[in-house]
Coordinates of C-alpha atoms in Angstrom, one line a residue:
Chain A
M1163 CA -2.7 7.6 18.2
K1164 CA -2.2 5.9 14.9
K1165 CA -3.2 2.3 15.2
I1166 CA -2.4 1.1 11.7
T1167 CA 1.1 0.8 10.3
E1168 CA 1.3 1.6 6.6
V1169 CA 4.1 0.5 4.3
R1170 CA 4.5 1.7 0.7
W1171 CA 6.6 -0.4 -1.7
H1172 CA 8.3 1.2 -4.7
G1173 CA 9.6 -1.1 -7.5
R1174 CA 9.5 -1.7 -11.2
G1175 CA 7.1 -4.2 -12.8
G1176 CA 8.7 -7.7 -12.4
Q1177 CA 10.7 -7.0 -9.2
G1178 CA 8.2 -8.5 -6.9
A1179 CA 6.9 -5.4 -5.0
V1180 CA 3.4 -6.7 -5.1
T1181 CA 4.5 -10.1 -3.8
A1182 CA 6.5 -8.4 -1.1
S1183 CA 3.5 -6.4 0.1
K1184 CA 1.5 -9.6 0.3
L1185 CA 4.2 -11.6 2.1
L1186 CA 4.7 -8.9 4.7
A1187 CA 0.9 -9.1 5.3
T1188 CA 0.7 -12.8 5.6
S1189 CA 3.7 -12.8 8.0
A1190 CA 2.0 -10.2 10.1
M1191 CA -1.1 -12.4 10.1
A1192 CA 1.0 -15.2 11.5
E1193 CA 1.4 -12.8 14.5
D1194 CA -2.4 -12.7 14.7
K1195 CA -2.5 -9.2 13.3
Y1196 CA -5.0 -7.7 10.8
I1197 CA -3.8 -6.9 7.4
Q1198 CA -4.4 -5.4 4.0
A1199 CA -2.1 -5.7 0.9
F1200 CA -2.9 -4.2 -2.4
P1201 CA -1.1 -2.9 -5.5
E1202 CA -1.6 0.5 -7.0
F1203 CA -3.9 -0.4 -9.9
G1204 CA -2.6 1.0 -13.1
P1205 CA -1.1 -0.4 -16.2
E1206 CA 1.2 -3.3 -15.3
R1207 CA 4.3 -3.5 -17.5
M1208 CA 7.7 -5.0 -16.9
G1209 CA 10.1 -2.3 -15.9
A1210 CA 7.5 0.5 -15.3
P1211 CA 7.5 2.1 -11.8
I1212 CA 4.9 0.6 -9.6
Q1213 CA 3.7 0.9 -6.1
S1214 CA 2.1 -1.5 -3.6
F1215 CA 1.0 -1.2 -0.1
T1216 CA 0.7 -3.1 3.2
R1217 CA -1.4 -2.2 6.2
I1218 CA -0.9 -3.9 9.6
S1219 CA -2.9 -3.5 12.7
D1220 CA -3.7 -5.2 16.0
E1221 CA -7.4 -4.4 15.4
P1222 CA -9.6 -5.1 12.3
I1223 CA -8.8 -2.6 9.5
K1224 CA -11.9 -0.7 8.4
I1225 CA -10.4 1.9 6.1
H1226 CA -10.4 1.2 2.4
S1227 CA -8.8 4.4 0.9
H1228 CA -5.4 4.8 -0.7
V1229 CA -2.3 5.0 1.5
T1230 CA -1.2 8.6 1.4
N1231 CA 0.9 9.0 4.6
P1232 CA 2.9 5.7 4.9
D1233 CA 5.0 5.1 8.1
M1234 CA 7.7 3.3 6.0
V1235 CA 8.8 3.2 2.4
V1236 CA 10.7 0.4 0.8
V1237 CA 12.5 1.0 -2.5
L1238 CA 13.3 -2.1 -4.5
D1239 CA 15.1 -0.3 -7.3
P1240 CA 17.5 2.6 -6.5
T1241 CA 17.1 4.0 -10.1
L1242 CA 13.6 5.1 -9.0
I1243 CA 15.2 7.8 -6.8
G1244 CA 14.9 11.0 -8.8
T1245 CA 12.2 9.5 -11.1
V1246 CA 9.5 8.9 -8.5
D1247 CA 8.9 11.0 -5.4
I1248 CA 9.6 8.1 -2.9
T1249 CA 9.3 10.4 0.1
E1250 CA 5.8 11.7 -0.8
G1251 CA 3.6 11.8 2.3
L1252 CA 6.2 10.2 4.5
P1253 CA 6.2 11.9 7.9
D1254 CA 9.4 13.2 9.6
E1255 CA 9.6 10.2 11.8
G1256 CA 9.1 7.8 8.9
T1257 CA 11.6 5.2 7.7
I1258 CA 13.0 4.6 4.2
V1259 CA 14.7 1.3 3.2
V1260 CA 16.5 1.3 -0.1
N1261 CA 18.0 -1.6 -2.1
T1262 CA 21.4 -0.2 -3.0
S1263 CA 25.1 -0.8 -2.6
E1264 CA 25.4 2.8 -1.4
E1265 CA 25.4 4.0 2.2
P1266 CA 22.4 5.7 3.9
T1267 CA 24.3 9.1 4.0
Q1268 CA 24.8 8.9 0.2
I1269 CA 21.0 8.3 -0.3
R1270 CA 20.2 11.1 2.1
K1271 CA 22.3 13.4 -0.1
K1272 CA 20.7 12.2 -3.3
L1273 CA 17.2 12.8 -1.8
N1274 CA 18.3 16.1 -0.3
L1275 CA 16.4 15.0 2.7
K1276 CA 16.1 16.2 6.3
G1277 CA 14.5 14.0 9.0
R1278 CA 13.3 10.4 8.4
K1279 CA 15.4 7.4 9.0
I1280 CA 17.3 6.0 6.1
F1281 CA 18.5 2.4 5.8
T1282 CA 20.3 0.7 2.9
I1283 CA 20.9 -2.9 1.9
D1284 CA 22.3 -4.5 -1.3
A1285 CA 19.4 -6.8 -1.7
S1286 CA 20.0 -7.4 -5.4
K1287 CA 23.5 -8.7 -4.6
I1288 CA 22.2 -10.9 -1.8
A1289 CA 19.5 -12.3 -4.1
L1290 CA 21.9 -13.0 -6.9
E1291 CA 24.2 -14.9 -4.5
E1292 CA 21.5 -16.8 -2.6
L1293 CA 18.8 -17.2 -5.4
G1294 CA 20.9 -16.9 -8.5
R1295 CA 18.5 -14.1 -9.7
P1296 CA 18.5 -10.4 -8.7
L1297 CA 15.0 -10.6 -7.2
P1298 CA 15.2 -8.1 -4.3
N1299 CA 11.7 -8.5 -2.8
T1300 CA 12.2 -11.1 -0.1
P1301 CA 15.5 -9.8 1.3
M1302 CA 13.9 -6.3 1.5
I1303 CA 11.4 -7.8 3.9
G1304 CA 14.3 -8.9 6.1
A1305 CA 15.8 -5.4 5.9
L1306 CA 12.5 -3.7 6.7
I1307 CA 11.7 -5.7 9.8
K1308 CA 15.2 -5.2 11.2
A1309 CA 15.1 -1.5 10.5
T1310 CA 11.7 -0.9 12.0
G1311 CA 11.1 -3.8 14.4
L1312 CA 7.8 -4.3 12.6
L1313 CA 7.7 -8.1 12.9
D1314 CA 9.7 -10.9 14.4
L1315 CA 12.3 -12.5 12.0
E1316 CA 11.4 -16.1 13.0
N1317 CA 7.7 -15.5 12.3
V1318 CA 8.5 -14.0 8.9
I1319 CA 10.7 -17.0 7.9
N1320 CA 8.2 -19.5 9.1
D1321 CA 5.5 -17.8 7.1
I1322 CA 7.6 -17.6 3.9
K1323 CA 8.3 -21.3 4.3
N1324 CA 4.6 -22.0 4.6
Q1325 CA 3.6 -19.7 1.7
F1326 CA 6.3 -21.2 -0.6
A1327 CA 5.8 -24.8 0.4
G1328 CA 4.3 -26.7 -2.6
K1329 CA 4.9 -23.7 -4.9
F1330 CA 8.7 -23.8 -5.1
V1331 CA 11.4 -26.4 -4.9
Q1332 CA 13.3 -26.6 -1.6
K1333 CA 16.3 -24.9 -3.0
V1334 CA 14.3 -21.8 -3.8
I1335 CA 12.7 -21.8 -0.4
D1336 CA 16.1 -22.2 1.3
G1337 CA 17.6 -19.5 -0.8
N1338 CA 14.8 -17.0 0.1
V1339 CA 15.2 -17.8 3.8
K1340 CA 18.9 -17.3 3.6
A1341 CA 18.5 -14.0 1.7
I1342 CA 16.0 -12.7 4.3
E1343 CA 18.4 -13.7 7.1
R1344 CA 21.3 -12.0 5.5
A1345 CA 19.5 -8.8 4.7
Y1346 CA 18.3 -8.7 8.3
Q1347 CA 21.9 -8.9 9.5
E1348 CA 23.5 -6.7 6.8
V1349 CA 21.1 -3.8 6.7
R1350 CA 22.8 -0.5 7.5
G1351 CA 21.4 2.6 9.2
E1352 CA 22.9 6.0 9.6
Chain B
M397 CA -17.5 -23.8 14.8
S398 CA -14.3 -24.4 13.0
V399 CA -12.8 -21.7 10.8
K400 CA -9.7 -21.1 8.8
T401 CA -8.3 -17.6 8.8
V402 CA -6.6 -16.7 5.6
A403 CA -5.1 -13.7 3.8
I404 CA -6.9 -13.6 0.4
T405 CA -8.3 -11.1 -2.1
G406 CA -12.1 -10.4 -2.5
N407 CA -12.1 -12.4 -5.7
E408 CA -10.3 -15.3 -4.1
A409 CA -12.8 -15.2 -1.2
A410 CA -15.7 -15.2 -3.7
S411 CA -14.3 -18.1 -5.7
Y412 CA -13.8 -20.1 -2.5
A413 CA -17.5 -19.6 -1.8
F414 CA -18.2 -20.9 -5.3
K415 CA -16.0 -23.9 -4.5
Q416 CA -17.9 -24.7 -1.3
I417 CA -21.3 -24.1 -2.9
N418 CA -20.3 -26.5 -5.8
P419 CA -22.9 -25.3 -8.2
D420 CA -24.2 -27.6 -11.0
V421 CA -23.4 -25.1 -13.7
V422 CA -21.3 -21.9 -14.0
A423 CA -21.4 -20.0 -17.3
A424 CA -19.2 -17.0 -17.4
Y425 CA -17.2 -14.7 -19.5
P426 CA -14.0 -12.9 -18.2
I427 CA -14.1 -9.1 -17.5
T428 CA -11.8 -7.0 -15.3
P429 CA -12.0 -6.8 -12.3
Q430 CA -14.1 -10.1 -12.1
T431 CA -11.6 -12.1 -14.1
E432 CA -9.7 -13.8 -11.2
L433 CA -12.9 -14.9 -9.5
V434 CA -13.9 -17.2 -12.4
Q435 CA -10.2 -18.0 -13.2
N436 CA -9.7 -19.3 -9.7
F437 CA -12.9 -21.2 -9.8
S438 CA -11.9 -22.8 -13.2
E439 CA -8.8 -24.2 -11.4
F440 CA -11.1 -25.9 -8.8
V441 CA -13.0 -27.3 -11.8
A442 CA -9.8 -28.4 -13.5
D443 CA -8.5 -30.0 -10.3
G444 CA -11.8 -31.9 -9.9
V445 CA -12.6 -30.5 -6.5
V446 CA -16.0 -29.4 -7.7
N447 CA -18.5 -31.2 -10.0
T448 CA -19.5 -28.0 -11.8
D449 CA -20.0 -27.9 -15.5
L450 CA -18.1 -24.7 -16.4
I451 CA -19.4 -23.3 -19.6
T452 CA -16.9 -20.9 -21.2
V453 CA -19.2 -18.8 -23.4
E454 CA -18.4 -16.1 -26.0
S455 CA -20.0 -13.2 -24.3
E456 CA -21.9 -12.1 -21.2
H457 CA -25.2 -12.2 -23.1
S458 CA -24.5 -15.8 -23.7
A459 CA -23.3 -16.4 -20.1
M460 CA -26.6 -15.2 -18.7
S461 CA -28.6 -17.0 -21.4
A462 CA -26.8 -20.3 -20.6
C463 CA -27.5 -19.6 -16.9
V464 CA -31.2 -19.2 -17.6
G465 CA -31.2 -22.4 -19.6
A466 CA -29.3 -24.4 -17.0
A467 CA -31.5 -23.0 -14.1
A468 CA -34.7 -23.7 -16.0
A469 CA -33.4 -27.3 -16.6
G470 CA -33.2 -27.6 -12.8
G471 CA -29.6 -26.9 -11.9
R472 CA -28.0 -24.8 -9.1
V473 CA -26.5 -22.1 -11.3
M474 CA -24.0 -19.3 -10.7
T475 CA -22.0 -16.7 -12.7
A476 CA -20.1 -13.5 -12.1
T477 CA -19.5 -10.3 -14.0
S478 CA -18.7 -6.6 -13.9
A479 CA -19.7 -3.3 -15.5
N480 CA -19.9 -3.7 -19.3
G481 CA -20.4 -7.4 -18.9
L482 CA -23.4 -6.8 -16.8
A483 CA -24.6 -4.2 -19.3
L484 CA -24.4 -6.9 -22.1
M485 CA -26.4 -9.3 -19.9
F486 CA -29.1 -6.6 -19.4
E487 CA -31.8 -8.2 -21.7
I488 CA -31.4 -11.6 -20.0
L489 CA -31.3 -10.3 -16.5
F490 CA -35.0 -9.5 -16.8
I491 CA -35.8 -12.9 -18.2
A492 CA -33.9 -14.7 -15.4
A493 CA -35.9 -12.7 -12.8
S494 CA -39.3 -13.0 -14.4
S495 CA -38.8 -16.7 -15.0
K496 CA -38.1 -17.0 -11.2
L497 CA -34.7 -18.7 -11.6
P498 CA -32.6 -18.6 -8.5
I499 CA -29.3 -17.7 -10.1
V500 CA -26.6 -16.3 -7.8
M501 CA -24.2 -13.7 -9.4
P502 CA -21.5 -11.7 -7.7
V503 CA -21.0 -8.4 -9.5
V504 CA -17.6 -6.8 -8.9
N505 CA -18.6 -3.2 -9.2
R506 CA -16.9 -1.2 -11.9
A507 CA -17.6 2.0 -13.8
L508 CA -19.5 1.6 -17.1
S509 CA -17.9 2.9 -20.3
G510 CA -17.5 5.5 -21.7
P511 CA -14.9 6.7 -21.4
I512 CA -13.5 3.3 -20.7
N513 CA -12.5 2.8 -17.1
I514 CA -11.8 -0.4 -15.1
H515 CA -12.1 1.0 -11.6
C516 CA -14.8 1.0 -9.0
D517 CA -18.1 2.8 -9.0
H518 CA -21.7 1.5 -8.7
S519 CA -23.0 2.7 -12.1
D520 CA -23.2 -0.9 -13.3
T521 CA -25.5 -2.4 -10.7
M522 CA -27.5 0.7 -10.1
A523 CA -28.4 0.6 -13.8
A524 CA -29.7 -2.9 -13.2
R525 CA -31.6 -2.2 -10.1
D526 CA -35.0 -2.5 -11.7
A527 CA -34.2 -5.9 -13.4
G528 CA -36.0 -7.8 -10.7
W529 CA -32.9 -9.2 -9.0
I530 CA -32.3 -9.1 -5.3
Q531 CA -29.3 -6.8 -4.7
I532 CA -26.9 -7.3 -1.7
Y533 CA -23.9 -5.0 -1.3
S534 CA -20.7 -6.1 0.6
E535 CA -18.2 -3.9 2.4
N536 CA -15.2 -6.1 2.3
A537 CA -13.9 -9.6 1.3
Q538 CA -15.4 -11.2 4.4
E539 CA -18.8 -9.9 3.6
A540 CA -18.5 -10.8 -0.1
Y541 CA -17.8 -14.4 1.0
D542 CA -20.6 -14.5 3.6
N543 CA -23.2 -12.8 1.3
I544 CA -22.5 -15.2 -1.6
I545 CA -23.2 -18.2 0.7
Q546 CA -26.4 -16.6 2.1
A547 CA -27.5 -15.6 -1.4
V548 CA -27.9 -19.3 -2.4
R549 CA -30.3 -19.8 0.5
I550 CA -32.2 -16.6 -0.2
A551 CA -32.5 -17.3 -4.0
E552 CA -33.6 -20.9 -3.5
D553 CA -36.1 -20.3 -0.7
M554 CA -39.5 -21.6 -1.9
K555 CA -41.1 -18.3 -0.9
V556 CA -38.5 -16.3 -3.0
R557 CA -37.1 -18.2 -6.0
L558 CA -35.5 -15.1 -7.5
P559 CA -32.0 -14.4 -8.8
V560 CA -29.6 -12.6 -6.4
M561 CA -26.7 -10.2 -7.2
V562 CA -23.9 -9.9 -4.6
M563 CA -21.8 -6.8 -5.0
F564 CA -18.3 -5.9 -3.9
D565 CA -16.1 -3.1 -5.0
G566 CA -13.8 -3.6 -8.0
F567 CA -10.0 -3.6 -7.2
I568 CA -10.5 -2.0 -3.7
I569 CA -12.0 -5.4 -2.5
S570 CA -11.6 -7.7 -5.5
H571 CA -7.8 -7.2 -5.7
G572 CA -6.9 -6.2 -2.2
I573 CA -5.7 -8.9 0.3
E574 CA -7.6 -9.0 3.6
R575 CA -8.0 -11.3 6.5
V576 CA -11.0 -13.6 5.9
D577 CA -12.5 -16.3 8.1
L578 CA -13.5 -19.2 5.9
L579 CA -16.1 -21.8 7.1
D580 CA -15.7 -25.5 6.8
D581 CA -16.8 -27.1 3.5
V582 CA -19.2 -29.3 5.4
V583 CA -20.7 -26.4 7.3
V584 CA -21.4 -24.5 4.1
R585 CA -22.8 -27.6 2.4
N586 CA -25.2 -28.2 5.3
F587 CA -26.2 -24.6 5.4
I588 CA -27.1 -24.3 1.7
G589 CA -28.6 -27.8 1.6
E590 CA -29.7 -29.8 -1.5
Y591 CA -31.3 -27.7 -4.2
Q592 CA -34.9 -28.7 -5.1
P593 CA -35.9 -27.2 -8.4
N594 CA -39.6 -26.2 -8.7
Y595 CA -40.4 -27.0 -12.3
P596 CA -37.3 -28.6 -13.9
L597 CA -37.4 -28.5 -17.7
L598 CA -35.7 -31.9 -17.7
D599 CA -38.6 -33.6 -15.8
V600 CA -40.0 -35.3 -19.0
E601 CA -42.9 -36.7 -17.0
K602 CA -44.2 -33.2 -16.5
P603 CA -43.6 -31.3 -19.8
L604 CA -43.7 -27.5 -19.4
T605 CA -43.4 -24.4 -21.5
F606 CA -40.8 -21.8 -20.5
G607 CA -40.8 -18.2 -21.8
P608 CA -44.0 -18.1 -23.8
L609 CA -45.7 -15.1 -25.3
D610 CA -47.6 -13.2 -22.6
L611 CA -49.6 -10.2 -24.0
H612 CA -52.0 -7.8 -22.5
D613 CA -54.2 -10.6 -21.2
Y614 CA -51.7 -11.9 -18.5
Y615 CA -48.3 -10.0 -18.6
F616 CA -49.5 -7.4 -16.1
E617 CA -50.7 -10.1 -13.6
H618 CA -47.3 -11.8 -13.9
K619 CA -45.4 -8.5 -13.3
R620 CA -47.7 -7.8 -10.3
Q621 CA -46.8 -11.2 -8.8
Q622 CA -43.1 -10.5 -9.4
A623 CA -43.4 -7.2 -7.6
E624 CA -44.9 -9.1 -4.6
D625 CA -42.3 -11.9 -4.7
I626 CA -39.3 -9.7 -4.3
K627 CA -41.0 -7.7 -1.5
N628 CA -41.6 -11.0 0.3
S629 CA -38.0 -11.9 0.2
K630 CA -37.2 -9.4 3.0
P631 CA -38.2 -11.7 6.0
I632 CA -36.4 -14.6 4.3
I633 CA -33.2 -12.5 3.9
L634 CA -33.4 -11.9 7.7
E635 CA -34.1 -15.5 8.5
V636 CA -31.1 -16.7 6.4
A637 CA -28.9 -14.0 8.2
K638 CA -30.1 -15.3 11.6
E639 CA -29.2 -18.9 10.6
F640 CA -25.9 -17.7 9.1
K641 CA -25.0 -16.1 12.5
E642 CA -25.3 -19.5 14.1
I643 CA -22.6 -21.0 11.9
S644 CA -20.4 -18.0 11.6
N645 CA -21.0 -15.7 14.6
R646 CA -21.2 -12.8 12.1
E647 CA -24.3 -10.7 12.1
Y648 CA -26.2 -9.4 9.0
G649 CA -29.4 -7.4 8.6
L650 CA -31.1 -5.4 5.9
F651 CA -28.6 -2.7 6.7
E652 CA -25.9 -2.0 9.3
S653 CA -26.2 0.8 11.9
Y654 CA -22.9 2.0 13.2
H655 CA -23.1 4.3 16.3
L656 CA -26.4 5.4 14.8
E657 CA -28.7 5.1 17.8
D658 CA -27.5 8.2 19.7
A659 CA -26.1 10.1 16.8
E660 CA -27.1 13.6 15.7
T661 CA -25.7 13.4 12.2
A662 CA -24.9 10.4 9.9
I663 CA -23.6 9.3 6.6
V664 CA -25.3 6.7 4.4
V665 CA -22.9 4.9 2.1
L666 CA -22.6 1.5 0.5
S667 CA -19.7 -1.0 0.3
S668 CA -16.0 -0.3 0.9
A669 CA -16.4 3.4 1.5
A670 CA -18.5 2.5 4.5
G671 CA -15.4 1.0 6.1
T672 CA -13.4 4.2 5.7
A673 CA -16.4 6.1 7.1
K674 CA -16.5 3.8 10.1
A675 CA -12.9 4.7 10.8
V676 CA -13.8 8.4 10.8
V677 CA -16.8 7.7 13.0
D678 CA -14.5 6.0 15.5
E679 CA -12.1 9.0 15.4
L680 CA -14.9 11.6 15.8
R681 CA -16.6 9.6 18.6
D682 CA -13.3 9.7 20.5
K683 CA -13.5 13.4 20.3
G684 CA -17.1 13.3 21.7
K685 CA -18.9 14.0 18.4
K686 CA -22.3 12.3 18.1
V687 CA -21.8 10.9 14.6
G688 CA -23.0 7.7 13.0
L689 CA -23.3 5.7 9.9
L690 CA -25.9 3.6 8.0
K691 CA -24.6 1.1 5.5
P692 CA -27.3 -0.3 3.3
R693 CA -26.8 -4.0 2.6
V694 CA -30.0 -5.0 0.8
F695 CA -30.9 -2.4 -1.8
R696 CA -33.4 -4.6 -3.6
P697 CA -35.9 -5.2 -2.0
F698 CA -35.4 -1.7 -0.5
P699 CA -36.3 -1.8 3.2
Y700 CA -37.7 1.8 3.1
M701 CA -39.7 1.8 6.4
E702 CA -36.9 0.2 8.4
I703 CA -34.3 2.6 7.0
A704 CA -36.4 5.7 7.4
Q705 CA -37.2 4.8 11.0
A706 CA -33.5 4.1 11.7
L707 CA -32.7 7.7 10.5
S708 CA -35.7 9.5 11.9
H709 CA -34.1 10.8 15.1
L710 CA -31.1 12.4 13.2
K711 CA -30.7 16.2 12.7
A712 CA -28.9 15.9 9.4
I713 CA -27.8 13.1 7.1
A714 CA -25.6 12.9 4.0
I715 CA -26.4 10.2 1.5
L716 CA -23.4 9.2 -0.6
D717 CA -23.9 7.8 -4.1
R718 CA -21.1 6.1 -6.1
S719 CA -23.1 6.6 -9.3
V720 CA -25.0 9.3 -11.1
S721 CA -28.6 9.2 -12.3
F722 CA -28.1 11.5 -15.3
G723 CA -30.8 14.1 -15.3
G724 CA -32.3 12.8 -12.1
F725 CA -32.8 14.8 -8.9
G726 CA -29.9 13.0 -7.2
G727 CA -28.2 9.6 -7.1
P728 CA -30.2 6.4 -6.9
L729 CA -29.7 6.0 -3.1
F730 CA -30.6 9.6 -2.4
T731 CA -33.9 9.5 -4.2
E732 CA -34.9 6.2 -2.6
F733 CA -34.0 7.5 0.8
R734 CA -35.8 10.8 0.4
S735 CA -38.9 9.0 -0.7
A736 CA -38.7 6.6 2.2
M737 CA -38.4 9.4 4.7
V738 CA -41.4 11.2 3.3
E739 CA -43.4 8.0 3.7
F740 CA -42.2 7.6 7.3
G741 CA -43.1 11.3 8.0
K742 CA -39.9 12.4 9.7
I743 CA -37.3 13.9 7.4
P744 CA -33.9 14.9 8.8
E745 CA -32.2 17.7 6.9
N746 CA -30.3 15.9 4.0
I747 CA -27.8 16.3 1.3
N748 CA -26.7 14.0 -1.5
I749 CA -23.0 13.6 -2.3
I750 CA -21.9 11.9 -5.5
F751 CA -18.3 10.5 -5.1
G752 CA -15.7 8.0 -6.3
L753 CA -16.7 7.7 -9.9
G754 CA -14.3 5.6 -12.0
G755 CA -12.3 4.7 -8.9
R756 CA -11.6 8.2 -7.6
D757 CA -10.4 7.7 -4.0
I758 CA -12.4 8.8 -1.0
N759 CA -10.3 9.2 2.1
E760 CA -10.8 9.9 5.8
Q761 CA -10.3 13.7 5.2
D762 CA -13.1 13.7 2.6
I763 CA -15.4 12.0 5.0
R764 CA -14.4 14.3 7.9
G765 CA -15.4 17.2 5.6
V766 CA -18.9 15.7 5.1
Y767 CA -19.5 15.4 8.8
E768 CA -18.3 19.0 9.2
Q769 CA -20.7 20.1 6.6
L770 CA -23.5 18.3 8.4
D771 CA -22.6 20.1 11.6
E772 CA -22.9 23.4 9.8
I773 CA -26.3 22.4 8.4
V774 CA -27.5 21.6 12.0
K775 CA -26.1 24.9 13.3
S776 CA -27.5 27.1 10.5
G777 CA -30.6 25.1 9.6
K778 CA -29.7 25.8 6.0
V779 CA -28.7 23.6 3.1
K780 CA -26.5 25.5 0.6
E781 CA -26.4 22.8 -2.0
R782 CA -28.7 19.8 -2.0
V783 CA -26.8 17.6 -4.6
Q784 CA -23.0 17.9 -4.5
Y785 CA -20.0 16.2 -6.1
L786 CA -17.1 15.3 -3.8
G787 CA -13.5 15.1 -5.0
V788 CA -14.0 16.3 -8.5
R789 CA -12.2 19.1 -10.3
E790 CA -14.7 21.7 -11.5

């Protein structure tokens, strides 16, 4: 039985994929879980395709190799579909969550994919409305935990409040919380 | 004991240890993947939460030179580096050790140029293994934090007074976020205690000469003493570990045995790859396979008899090296281990596997393959290839 849940984040440099992988980890730790979060270490440039990873487990995580068979994939930028193989290593029962205005069936068609569960959410729109900037990373956490049941919404929100306290003004914190809640409610499955 | 559990990178954990140690002087130069360690610490300096004089020098050669000067003056001194930075310090590493200056230096392991590469292997610290520094390797961020704190006590012990390098893997640990238990500031402060310099240069009542010419009349005697001093640090390293357990509930030795006692085959591997190997040991043990692991922690001084004894009952072992000794028989760990087993008199069948150079990933499948190969060696009694390269295109 696989004891570690592995998440792969796809984004472009500047979209906050690395931050999202860390926030998911700290939220999981708030549920007393063991975690790892790390970026794919390559050249970091604005706009270039990047990956980051989160591991979550009830037991201490010993493994230190790359994530090759993630249980879930989160795509922060729909223009990566067709550019990057976002389904690489994802098992049949795996989950994909895409930031897009399109429906899951349209994404399935684009990926020409059988199996796996596909969810979509227009996280950029939500972020633009709640934060005033199209930063999709925090709402994508909301969509992911709803789609997979990975973590409890309340714990995630409390953790984000703690992590952001002192770093951002209240308006930004409130905006992120609202964006996460909305994505949690608005995410669509097939 | 009160602890704070946090999600931080290896570099952050290391810089937090620096903060709690609050050294008198840190002289450092930035190099990937060490950069964030000193950068984070410089924020503690700027915020005034430590009293450290942070000397931002123009190179690693200067960083280690400034550390030597500050330590000779009587200060508690730390620095940190990686790869090419360590290589640039090379000349001064020997001076620090032979002057018996208890400098503590995390080295975030990274491949040496060329070609230029920023990712993890152990070619940097293995090249520095004969510089006279104590070398302690860490598997993860928790161990990096714990080892840095223990290193202060080891280095400053009156029976030791030698510099200590604490290693952890570049990027894999330095930039990966993990769960780490941090000790209270007061607990760390009490554990390391006040530093008492032996012969401080700034004690004007007792003027001394440092670094004089030492030719064929006395150089050899001094080197002979140095060889003895580092050997004698072994019991001190164990004493410090014992005391550290009392404040942390975490256990450290000269090496870690993982399901080794009743194992028939085992892997020997340093640092983060040992974690991945442990996960494979768990999996194979669930299937009833008698496999184990030995993770060296202290490589200098090399606890050869203890290690050879711990491996003596095995049928076959694979020694994994994350560096090459060009033109040598095998990697640095392999040759030390073979030699130790010869001295002990019981030599399990053995192979050397060079892996992970320049950050090449080693995964569970790779390690399963190594255990399968050991099984075959046990069955056939034959070693096809003594020194091998894993995960390379040939």
